[in-house]
Short mmCIF file of C-alpha atoms and ligand atoms in Angstrom, two decimals:
data_model
loop_
_atom_site.label_atom_id
_atom_site.label_comp_id
_atom_site.label_asym_id
_atom_site.label_seq_id
_atom_site.Cartn_x
_atom_site.Cartn_y
_atom_site.Cartn_z
CA UNK A 86 10.15 3.79 -27.46
CA UNK A 87 10.43 3.94 -31.20
CA UNK A 88 8.19 6.60 -32.70
CA UNK A 89 9.43 6.39 -36.31
CA UNK A 90 6.57 4.39 -37.84
CA UNK A 91 4.01 6.47 -35.98
CA UNK A 92 5.55 9.70 -37.21
CA UNK A 93 5.45 8.49 -40.81
CA UNK A 94 1.77 7.59 -40.40
CA UNK A 95 1.02 11.03 -39.01
CA UNK A 96 2.85 12.73 -41.86
CA UNK A 97 0.74 10.80 -44.41
CA UNK A 98 -2.55 11.67 -42.73
CA UNK A 99 -4.60 14.82 -43.24
CA UNK A 100 -7.50 14.38 -40.89
CA UNK A 101 -6.86 12.77 -37.54
CA UNK A 102 -9.28 11.64 -34.85
CA UNK A 103 -7.76 11.81 -31.37
CA UNK A 104 -9.53 9.52 -28.90
CA UNK A 105 -8.41 10.10 -25.33
CA UNK A 106 -9.28 9.20 -21.77
CA UNK A 107 -11.43 11.49 -19.61
CA UNK A 108 -9.04 11.79 -16.68
CA UNK A 109 -6.32 14.36 -16.14
CA UNK A 110 -3.66 12.34 -17.96
CA UNK A 111 -5.96 11.72 -20.92
CA UNK A 112 -6.99 15.36 -21.21
CA UNK A 113 -3.34 16.44 -21.07
CA UNK A 114 -2.46 13.83 -23.71
CA UNK A 115 -5.13 15.16 -26.06
CA UNK A 116 -4.04 18.76 -25.52
CA UNK A 117 -0.44 17.90 -26.44
CA UNK A 118 -1.44 15.95 -29.55
CA UNK A 119 -3.90 18.52 -30.78
CA UNK A 120 -1.51 21.45 -30.42
CA UNK A 121 1.29 19.56 -32.16
CA UNK A 122 -0.78 18.23 -35.04
CA UNK A 123 -2.42 21.59 -35.63
CA UNK A 124 1.00 23.16 -35.97
CA UNK A 125 1.73 20.59 -38.69
CA UNK A 126 -1.37 21.76 -40.55
CA UNK A 127 -3.40 18.63 -39.75
CA UNK A 128 -7.11 18.78 -39.22
CA UNK A 129 -7.95 17.17 -35.87
CA UNK A 130 -10.91 16.35 -33.72
CA UNK A 131 -10.78 15.26 -30.10
CA UNK A 132 -13.16 12.65 -28.75
CA UNK A 133 -12.94 12.13 -25.00
CA UNK A 134 -14.24 8.79 -23.71
CA UNK A 135 -14.52 7.12 -20.33
CA UNK A 136 -13.49 3.70 -21.56
CA UNK A 137 -13.24 1.48 -24.60
CA UNK A 138 -16.22 -0.74 -25.20
CA UNK A 139 -17.92 -2.25 -28.25
CA UNK A 140 -20.48 0.57 -28.27
CA UNK A 141 -17.85 3.27 -28.12
CA UNK A 142 -15.84 1.63 -30.89
CA UNK A 143 -18.98 1.56 -33.04
CA UNK A 144 -19.46 5.30 -32.40
CA UNK A 145 -15.84 5.98 -33.30
CA UNK A 146 -16.16 3.97 -36.52
CA UNK A 147 -19.29 5.89 -37.54
CA UNK A 148 -17.62 9.21 -36.88
CA UNK A 149 -14.54 8.11 -38.78
CA UNK A 150 -16.55 7.17 -41.89
CA UNK A 151 -18.91 10.12 -41.79
CA UNK A 152 -16.23 12.75 -41.36
CA UNK A 153 -13.61 11.14 -43.58
CA UNK A 154 -10.80 10.77 -41.09
CA UNK A 155 -7.73 8.89 -42.21
CA UNK A 156 -6.07 8.07 -38.90
CA UNK A 157 -7.10 7.44 -35.28
CA UNK A 158 -4.75 8.14 -32.40
CA UNK A 159 -5.76 6.62 -29.08
CA UNK A 160 -4.02 8.31 -26.16
CA UNK A 161 -3.94 7.16 -22.53
CA UNK A 162 -6.21 4.26 -23.42
CA UNK A 163 -6.65 1.44 -25.89
CA UNK A 164 -3.88 -1.07 -25.08
CA UNK A 165 -6.02 -3.39 -22.90
CA UNK A 166 -8.65 -3.65 -25.64
CA UNK A 167 -6.64 -4.33 -28.81
CA UNK A 168 -9.08 -6.96 -30.05
CA UNK A 169 -12.03 -4.56 -29.79
CA UNK A 170 -10.43 -1.90 -32.03
CA UNK A 171 -11.33 -1.48 -35.73
CA UNK A 172 -9.40 -3.84 -38.02
CA UNK A 173 -9.58 -1.80 -41.22
CA UNK A 174 -8.37 1.63 -40.09
CA UNK A 175 -4.94 3.09 -39.42
CA UNK A 176 -4.47 3.36 -35.67
CA UNK A 177 -1.71 4.66 -33.42
CA UNK A 178 -1.91 3.93 -29.69
CA UNK A 179 0.11 6.09 -27.27
CA UNK A 180 -0.74 4.48 -23.96
CA UNK A 181 0.65 3.12 -20.71
CA UNK A 182 -2.07 0.71 -19.64
CA UNK A 183 -1.16 -2.97 -19.59
CA UNK A 184 -1.72 -4.24 -23.17
CA UNK A 185 -3.98 -7.15 -24.01
CA UNK A 186 -1.84 -10.22 -24.42
CA UNK A 187 -2.33 -10.84 -28.16
CA UNK A 188 -0.24 -10.24 -31.27
CA UNK A 189 -0.66 -6.56 -32.18
CA UNK A 190 -2.88 -6.38 -35.30
CA UNK A 191 -1.17 -5.08 -38.47
CA UNK A 192 -3.21 -1.86 -38.69
CA UNK A 193 -2.16 -0.77 -35.20
CA UNK A 194 1.08 0.92 -34.18
CA UNK A 195 1.30 0.36 -30.44
CA UNK A 196 3.62 2.58 -28.44
CA UNK A 197 3.60 1.64 -24.79
CA UNK A 198 6.43 1.95 -22.25
CA UNK A 199 5.07 -1.15 -20.47
CA UNK A 200 6.46 -3.25 -23.34
CA UNK A 201 9.94 -2.06 -22.36
CA UNK A 202 9.34 -2.42 -18.64
CA UNK A 203 9.27 1.35 -18.27
CA UNK A 204 6.84 3.68 -16.58
CA UNK A 205 5.66 6.86 -18.25
CA UNK A 206 2.25 8.50 -18.10
CA UNK A 207 0.12 8.89 -21.23
CA UNK A 208 0.83 12.62 -21.51
CA UNK A 209 4.56 11.90 -21.17
CA UNK A 210 4.42 9.49 -24.10
CA UNK A 211 2.47 12.07 -26.14
CA UNK A 212 5.00 14.76 -25.22
CA UNK A 213 7.97 12.63 -26.38
CA UNK A 214 6.10 11.79 -29.56
CA UNK A 215 5.13 15.44 -30.11
CA UNK A 216 8.67 16.72 -29.60
CA UNK A 217 9.82 14.48 -32.46
CA UNK A 218 7.27 16.15 -34.75
CA UNK A 219 7.83 19.82 -33.87
CA UNK A 220 9.10 21.87 -30.98
CA UNK A 221 6.56 23.08 -28.43
CA UNK A 222 8.44 23.34 -25.15
CA UNK A 223 5.39 24.75 -23.39
CA UNK A 224 3.61 21.43 -23.83
CA UNK A 225 5.90 19.93 -21.23
CA UNK A 226 3.61 21.50 -18.61
CA UNK A 227 0.89 19.01 -19.60
CA UNK A 228 3.31 16.07 -19.44
CA UNK A 229 4.02 17.11 -15.85
CA UNK A 230 0.36 17.61 -14.94
CA UNK A 231 -0.55 14.26 -16.54
CA UNK A 232 2.15 12.51 -14.51
CA UNK A 233 0.99 14.16 -11.30
CA UNK A 234 -2.62 13.23 -12.11
CA UNK A 235 -1.61 9.59 -12.49
CA UNK A 236 0.62 9.75 -9.40
CA UNK A 237 3.73 9.03 -11.43
CA UNK A 238 5.85 12.18 -11.40
CA UNK A 239 8.50 10.57 -9.22
CA UNK A 240 8.53 7.26 -11.07
CA UNK A 241 10.54 5.94 -14.03
CA UNK A 242 10.75 7.92 -17.26
CA UNK A 243 8.50 10.64 -15.85
CA UNK A 244 11.48 11.80 -13.80
CA UNK A 245 13.40 12.60 -16.98
CA UNK A 246 10.59 14.83 -18.18
CA UNK A 247 10.47 16.50 -14.77
CA UNK A 248 14.23 17.23 -15.02
CA UNK A 249 13.85 18.58 -18.54
CA UNK A 250 11.05 20.91 -17.42
CA UNK A 251 13.26 22.19 -14.61
CA UNK A 252 16.12 22.70 -17.00
CA UNK A 253 14.07 24.87 -19.35
CA UNK A 254 12.70 26.68 -16.30
CA UNK A 255 9.05 25.83 -16.82
CA UNK A 256 9.03 23.90 -13.54
CA UNK A 257 10.32 24.70 -10.11
CA UNK A 258 10.22 22.06 -7.39
CA UNK A 259 10.11 23.39 -3.85
CA UNK A 260 10.26 21.44 -0.62
CA UNK A 261 7.06 22.37 1.10
CA UNK A 262 4.33 21.38 3.45
CA UNK A 263 2.34 18.23 2.64
CA UNK A 264 -0.98 20.00 2.08
CA UNK A 265 -3.38 20.43 -0.80
CA UNK A 266 -3.83 23.84 -2.39
CA UNK A 267 -0.42 25.40 -1.91
CA UNK A 268 -1.15 28.33 -4.16
CA UNK A 269 -4.89 28.84 -4.27
CA UNK A 270 -6.38 27.63 -0.99
CA UNK A 271 -6.40 29.77 2.10
CA UNK A 272 -3.77 28.40 4.47
CA UNK A 273 -6.20 27.72 7.31
CA UNK A 274 -8.31 25.57 5.00
CA UNK A 275 -5.33 23.55 3.72
CA UNK A 276 -4.09 23.10 7.28
CA UNK A 277 -7.41 21.93 8.62
CA UNK A 278 -7.70 19.33 5.87
CA UNK A 279 -4.12 18.16 6.34
CA UNK A 280 -4.72 16.76 9.83
CA UNK A 281 -1.14 17.31 11.00
CA UNK A 282 -2.43 17.41 14.56
CA UNK A 283 -5.92 17.67 16.00
CA UNK A 284 -7.46 20.97 14.92
CA UNK A 285 -11.18 20.60 14.88
CA UNK A 286 -12.51 23.90 13.68
CA UNK A 287 -11.35 26.73 11.47
CA UNK A 288 -11.19 29.01 14.46
CA UNK A 289 -8.75 26.61 16.14
CA UNK A 290 -6.56 26.75 13.04
CA UNK A 291 -6.75 30.52 12.89
CA UNK A 292 -5.88 30.61 16.60
CA UNK A 293 -2.87 28.35 16.02
CA UNK A 294 -1.65 30.63 13.23
CA UNK A 295 -2.16 33.66 15.40
CA UNK A 296 -0.34 32.00 18.36
CA UNK A 297 2.72 31.58 16.19
CA UNK A 298 2.43 35.14 14.92
CA UNK A 299 1.32 34.14 11.45
CA UNK A 300 -2.00 35.78 11.82
CA UNK A 301 -2.90 36.99 8.44
CA UNK A 302 -4.16 40.50 9.31
CA UNK A 303 -7.58 39.77 7.95
CA UNK A 304 -6.12 38.84 4.58
CA UNK A 305 -6.53 35.22 3.58
CA UNK A 306 -3.22 33.99 2.31
CA UNK A 307 -2.18 30.67 0.90
CA UNK A 308 0.97 28.76 1.87
CA UNK A 309 2.60 30.07 -1.30
CA UNK A 310 2.04 33.68 -0.21
CA UNK A 311 4.08 33.29 2.98
CA UNK A 312 7.62 34.63 3.05
CA UNK A 313 10.51 32.17 3.34
CA UNK A 314 10.86 32.96 7.04
CA UNK A 315 7.14 32.51 7.63
CA UNK A 316 7.18 29.14 5.88
CA UNK A 317 10.11 27.97 8.00
CA UNK A 318 8.40 29.09 11.16
CA UNK A 319 5.17 27.36 10.22
CA UNK A 320 6.97 24.07 9.49
CA UNK A 321 8.86 24.24 12.77
CA UNK A 322 5.76 25.03 14.84
CA UNK A 323 3.78 22.21 13.23
CA UNK A 324 6.57 19.76 14.06
CA UNK A 325 6.70 21.05 17.66
CA UNK A 326 2.95 20.68 17.97
CA UNK A 327 3.16 17.13 16.60
CA UNK A 328 5.81 16.28 19.18
CA UNK A 329 3.65 17.77 21.92
CA UNK A 330 0.79 15.57 20.71
CA UNK A 331 3.05 12.48 20.76
CA UNK A 332 2.45 11.80 17.10
CA UNK A 333 4.57 9.29 15.21
CA UNK A 334 7.14 10.68 12.77
CA UNK A 335 6.55 14.29 13.77
CA UNK A 336 8.62 15.61 10.87
CA UNK A 337 6.67 13.68 8.26
CA UNK A 338 4.96 16.80 6.97
CA UNK A 339 7.00 17.60 3.87
CA UNK A 340 6.33 17.05 0.20
CA UNK A 341 7.61 18.40 -3.08
CA UNK A 342 5.55 21.22 -4.55
CA UNK A 343 5.59 21.35 -8.34
CA UNK A 344 5.26 24.93 -9.51
CA UNK A 345 4.64 25.53 -13.23
CA UNK A 346 6.35 28.87 -13.65
CA UNK A 347 4.57 30.01 -16.81
CA UNK A 348 0.98 29.09 -15.92
CA UNK A 349 -1.54 31.53 -14.46
CA UNK A 350 -1.73 31.52 -10.68
CA UNK A 351 -4.89 29.37 -10.66
CA UNK A 352 -3.03 26.56 -12.44
CA UNK A 353 0.57 26.96 -11.40
CA UNK A 354 0.52 24.31 -8.66
CA UNK A 355 0.66 21.17 -10.80
CA UNK A 356 -1.20 19.16 -8.14
CA UNK A 357 -4.05 21.67 -8.05
CA UNK A 358 -4.06 21.77 -11.87
CA UNK A 359 -4.33 17.98 -12.06
CA UNK A 360 -7.19 17.96 -9.56
CA UNK A 361 -8.98 20.59 -11.61
CA UNK A 362 -8.61 18.61 -14.83
CA UNK A 363 -9.78 15.45 -13.11
CA UNK A 364 -12.80 17.33 -11.80
CA UNK A 365 -13.66 18.75 -15.24
CA UNK A 366 -13.28 15.26 -16.72
CA UNK A 367 -15.42 13.53 -14.09
CA UNK A 368 -18.15 16.13 -14.64
CA UNK A 369 -17.80 15.58 -18.41
CA UNK A 370 -16.96 19.25 -19.00
CA UNK A 371 -14.47 18.37 -21.71
CA UNK A 372 -14.81 21.51 -23.86
CA UNK A 373 -14.32 23.64 -20.77
CA UNK A 374 -11.23 21.60 -19.86
CA UNK A 375 -9.58 22.46 -23.17
CA UNK A 376 -10.64 26.10 -22.85
CA UNK A 377 -9.03 26.10 -19.42
CA UNK A 378 -5.80 24.74 -20.88
CA UNK A 379 -6.00 27.56 -23.45
CA UNK A 380 -5.99 30.01 -20.56
CA UNK A 381 -9.73 30.70 -20.26
CA UNK A 382 -10.45 30.50 -16.55
CA UNK A 383 -14.00 31.89 -16.37
CA UNK A 384 -15.72 28.56 -15.62
CA UNK A 385 -13.11 27.34 -13.14
CA UNK A 386 -14.72 28.41 -9.89
CA UNK A 387 -18.25 27.33 -10.79
CA UNK A 388 -17.19 23.87 -11.96
CA UNK A 389 -14.92 23.23 -8.97
CA UNK A 390 -17.70 24.21 -6.60
CA UNK A 391 -20.04 21.72 -8.24
CA UNK A 392 -17.35 19.05 -8.04
CA UNK A 393 -16.55 19.63 -4.37
CA UNK A 394 -20.23 19.52 -3.45
CA UNK A 395 -20.73 16.21 -5.25
CA UNK A 396 -17.62 14.71 -3.75
CA UNK A 397 -18.55 15.80 -0.24
CA UNK A 398 -21.97 14.15 -0.61
CA UNK A 399 -20.40 10.89 -1.77
CA UNK A 400 -17.79 10.85 0.98
CA UNK A 401 -20.43 11.41 3.66
CA UNK A 402 -22.43 8.55 2.16
CA UNK A 403 -19.39 6.28 2.45
CA UNK A 404 -18.55 7.41 5.98
CA UNK A 405 -22.13 6.88 7.16
CA UNK A 406 -22.40 3.41 5.62
CA UNK A 407 -18.88 2.17 6.18
CA UNK A 408 -19.90 -0.64 8.55
CA UNK A 409 -22.63 -2.01 6.35
CA UNK A 410 -20.44 -2.50 3.25
CA UNK A 411 -19.12 -6.03 2.59
CA UNK A 412 -15.59 -6.32 3.93
CA UNK A 413 -12.81 -8.61 5.08
CA UNK A 414 -9.85 -7.85 7.30
CA UNK A 415 -8.00 -6.24 4.38
CA UNK A 416 -10.62 -5.46 1.76
CA UNK A 417 -13.49 -2.98 1.67
CA UNK A 418 -16.20 -3.19 -1.01
CA UNK A 419 -18.09 0.10 -1.34
CA UNK A 420 -21.28 -1.14 -2.92
CA UNK A 421 -22.73 2.27 -3.74
CA UNK A 422 -25.34 1.19 -6.32
CA UNK A 423 -26.99 4.43 -7.54
CA UNK A 424 -25.71 6.54 -4.66
CA UNK A 425 -22.42 7.49 -6.30
CA UNK A 426 -22.01 8.74 -9.87
CA UNK A 427 -20.07 6.19 -11.94
CA UNK A 428 -17.66 8.93 -13.06
CA UNK A 429 -16.76 9.72 -9.47
CA UNK A 430 -16.47 6.21 -8.02
CA UNK A 431 -12.77 6.02 -8.92
CA UNK A 432 -11.99 9.28 -7.15
CA UNK A 433 -14.06 8.27 -4.12
CA UNK A 434 -12.30 4.89 -3.96
CA UNK A 435 -8.88 6.60 -4.07
CA UNK A 436 -9.80 9.04 -1.32
CA UNK A 437 -11.23 6.28 0.86
CA UNK A 438 -8.13 4.09 0.64
CA UNK A 439 -5.86 7.08 1.29
CA UNK A 440 -7.69 8.66 4.17
CA UNK A 441 -10.91 7.04 5.33
CA UNK A 442 -9.95 3.45 6.08
CA UNK A 443 -7.05 1.24 7.16
CA UNK A 444 -8.01 -1.49 4.68
CA UNK A 445 -5.29 -2.24 2.17
CA UNK A 446 -7.61 -2.82 -0.79
CA UNK A 447 -10.73 -0.83 -1.61
CA UNK A 448 -13.21 -1.50 -4.39
CA UNK A 449 -16.09 0.73 -5.42
CA UNK A 450 -19.22 -0.34 -7.33
CA UNK A 451 -21.56 2.22 -8.94
CA UNK A 452 -24.48 1.75 -11.31
CA UNK A 453 -23.91 2.70 -14.92
CA UNK A 454 -27.13 2.10 -16.86
CA UNK A 455 -27.59 -1.67 -17.05
CA UNK A 456 -24.01 -2.17 -15.94
CA UNK A 457 -21.95 -1.65 -12.80
CA UNK A 458 -18.75 0.38 -12.93
CA UNK A 459 -16.00 -1.05 -10.73
CA UNK A 460 -12.98 0.84 -9.40
CA UNK A 461 -10.24 -0.92 -7.48
CA UNK A 462 -7.25 0.45 -5.55
CA UNK A 463 -4.59 -1.50 -3.64
CA UNK A 464 -1.69 -0.82 -1.31
CA UNK A 465 -0.48 -4.42 -1.24
CA UNK A 466 2.63 -4.89 -3.35
CA UNK A 467 1.93 -8.57 -4.20
CA UNK A 468 -1.59 -7.91 -5.47
CA UNK A 469 -1.92 -7.19 -9.19
CA UNK A 470 -5.31 -5.52 -9.61
CA UNK A 471 -5.02 -5.30 -13.37
CA UNK A 472 -4.70 -9.06 -13.58
CA UNK A 473 -7.40 -9.85 -11.02
CA UNK A 474 -10.00 -7.30 -12.11
CA UNK A 475 -9.62 -8.02 -15.83
CA UNK A 476 -9.81 -11.76 -15.20
CA UNK A 477 -12.98 -11.62 -13.07
CA UNK A 478 -14.67 -9.08 -15.35
CA UNK A 479 -13.99 -11.27 -18.34
CA UNK A 480 -15.27 -14.37 -16.52
CA UNK A 481 -18.51 -12.53 -15.73
CA UNK A 482 -18.90 -11.33 -19.34
CA UNK A 483 -17.62 -7.79 -18.76
CA UNK A 484 -14.39 -5.90 -19.43
CA UNK A 485 -11.70 -4.50 -17.17
CA UNK A 486 -8.07 -3.52 -16.91
CA UNK A 487 -5.65 -0.82 -15.80
CA UNK A 488 -2.56 -0.95 -13.64
CA UNK A 489 -1.26 -3.10 -10.79
CA UNK A 490 -2.35 -0.72 -8.02
CA UNK A 491 -5.38 0.85 -9.73
CA UNK A 492 -7.75 -0.87 -12.10
CA UNK A 493 -11.35 -0.62 -13.21
CA UNK A 494 -13.99 -2.46 -15.11
CA UNK A 495 -17.62 -3.01 -15.94
CA UNK A 496 -19.93 -5.94 -15.39
CA UNK A 497 -23.67 -6.49 -15.71
CA UNK A 498 -25.87 -5.25 -12.89
CA UNK A 499 -26.64 -8.02 -10.40
CA UNK A 500 -23.23 -9.67 -10.70
CA UNK A 501 -21.61 -7.57 -7.95
CA UNK A 502 -21.83 -10.28 -5.31
CA UNK A 503 -20.35 -12.88 -7.60
CA UNK A 504 -17.53 -10.45 -8.36
CA UNK A 505 -16.91 -9.83 -4.67
CA UNK A 506 -16.76 -13.56 -3.88
CA UNK A 507 -14.35 -14.23 -6.74
CA UNK A 508 -12.21 -11.30 -5.71
CA UNK A 509 -11.99 -12.43 -2.09
CA UNK A 510 -11.11 -15.96 -3.21
CA UNK A 511 -8.25 -14.84 -5.45
CA UNK A 512 -6.78 -12.30 -3.02
CA UNK A 513 -6.95 -14.65 -0.05
CA UNK A 514 -5.16 -17.29 -2.09
O1 C5P C 83 -11.90 4.08 -13.52
P1 C5P C 83 -10.80 3.99 -12.52
O2 C5P C 83 -10.28 5.32 -12.07
O3 C5P C 83 -11.09 3.09 -11.39
O4 C5P C 83 -9.61 3.28 -13.32
C1 C5P C 83 -8.39 2.90 -12.74
C2 C5P C 83 -7.41 2.58 -13.85
O5 C5P C 83 -7.87 1.46 -14.62
C3 C5P C 83 -7.28 3.73 -14.87
O6 C5P C 83 -5.92 3.81 -15.26
C4 C5P C 83 -8.15 3.29 -16.01
O7 C5P C 83 -7.72 3.81 -17.22
C5 C5P C 83 -8.04 1.78 -15.98
N1 C5P C 83 -9.25 1.14 -16.50
C6 C5P C 83 -9.18 0.29 -17.59
N2 C5P C 83 -10.34 -0.31 -18.09
C7 C5P C 83 -11.53 -0.10 -17.49
C8 C5P C 83 -11.62 0.75 -16.38
C9 C5P C 83 -10.45 1.37 -15.90
O8 C5P C 83 -8.11 0.09 -18.17
N3 C5P C 83 -12.62 -0.70 -17.99
ZN1 ZN C 84 -2.85 7.67 -17.67
#
């Protein structure tokens, strides 16, 4: 990726509007850009958005004129909607979504690893860009968290950033147990959620820990708090228990744990950090997200509690109505209407495909004013969701885009069934 033109544009500008996506990767992108540009003496403002649409572009244009900005940087979004962007303003796009297939307009500098057949998350692109402007090694943490948030840390160019972070000792990768909440969740809670073998209640988990002499003496510890010997013992006993239960691949319980060595304990597990940022984003607590990244943790617990409650309600709704949703052998359509918040439908769809169904493709539909927000996730290699979702959305007068295995879009209310029929037709073909 060639950043030269973009750097020149930034040097010329005084007041820069950063428009970024509301998910973890987008929030990390904005944090990196803001910190870097501020250090250069630039005045900046961050605007976090859920998507690009005509209305949002109009808002951005108004803000641009009223507050006398001289440059817009779009991060972690923008590429799929090149023809919607303003034509008379200087624009830099630092994004990894599949670009709209048109000639890039003259006022836009598009930097996108997709154009070079490479994979790098939005925050990774922003980090590379930022490190050509000034040196802020601590910002690499956000490139890592962005990559984890987008499920890309072990893919393509992201791996180079991961290695760099290890080299400068801001990141330590440990082989650990495949659970969520390595550092900040009590071990019995992480274990119960992990489903390594049937453990139905917390007391069963506590009993298991006590049987293997890992009883925590009344203190609630996380996986991270165990000694090396205790961790080894736990891993071994889980594998034994899986063998006893005749489970397939009994040793399939490991995953890499990304520890950010310089972050406070609450944020040092990059996977937990990314979940937190996604939660703040989905609840539209953007200011609090940036405060959190500045080290202010006061709101963390309250916001995560709200998020978990909402998510639990939505997941129960899906579980209870699973059989009544439209479906084929391979595809599930969660037609949630007003029952699931449009901001959360993507997260719900991801969780459902990963742990609540055997279907290979899951789509979620949630009301969004007069429109319906669509989220799509696939585990079938040959299916390109970006292509399919953007094509159908466009045909139905809406917009859509994203990546091969995860895409989203918006159509008018009432067109869900038409969308579902079109989708089935294309995928079956
Ligand atoms: O919203 P959701 O999480 O389902 O989005 C999945 C992917 O598709 C994300 O990377 C998102 O940025 C992208 N997307 C898009 N255009 C939309 C909706 C989602 O490019 N209108
Ligand atoms: Zn991204």
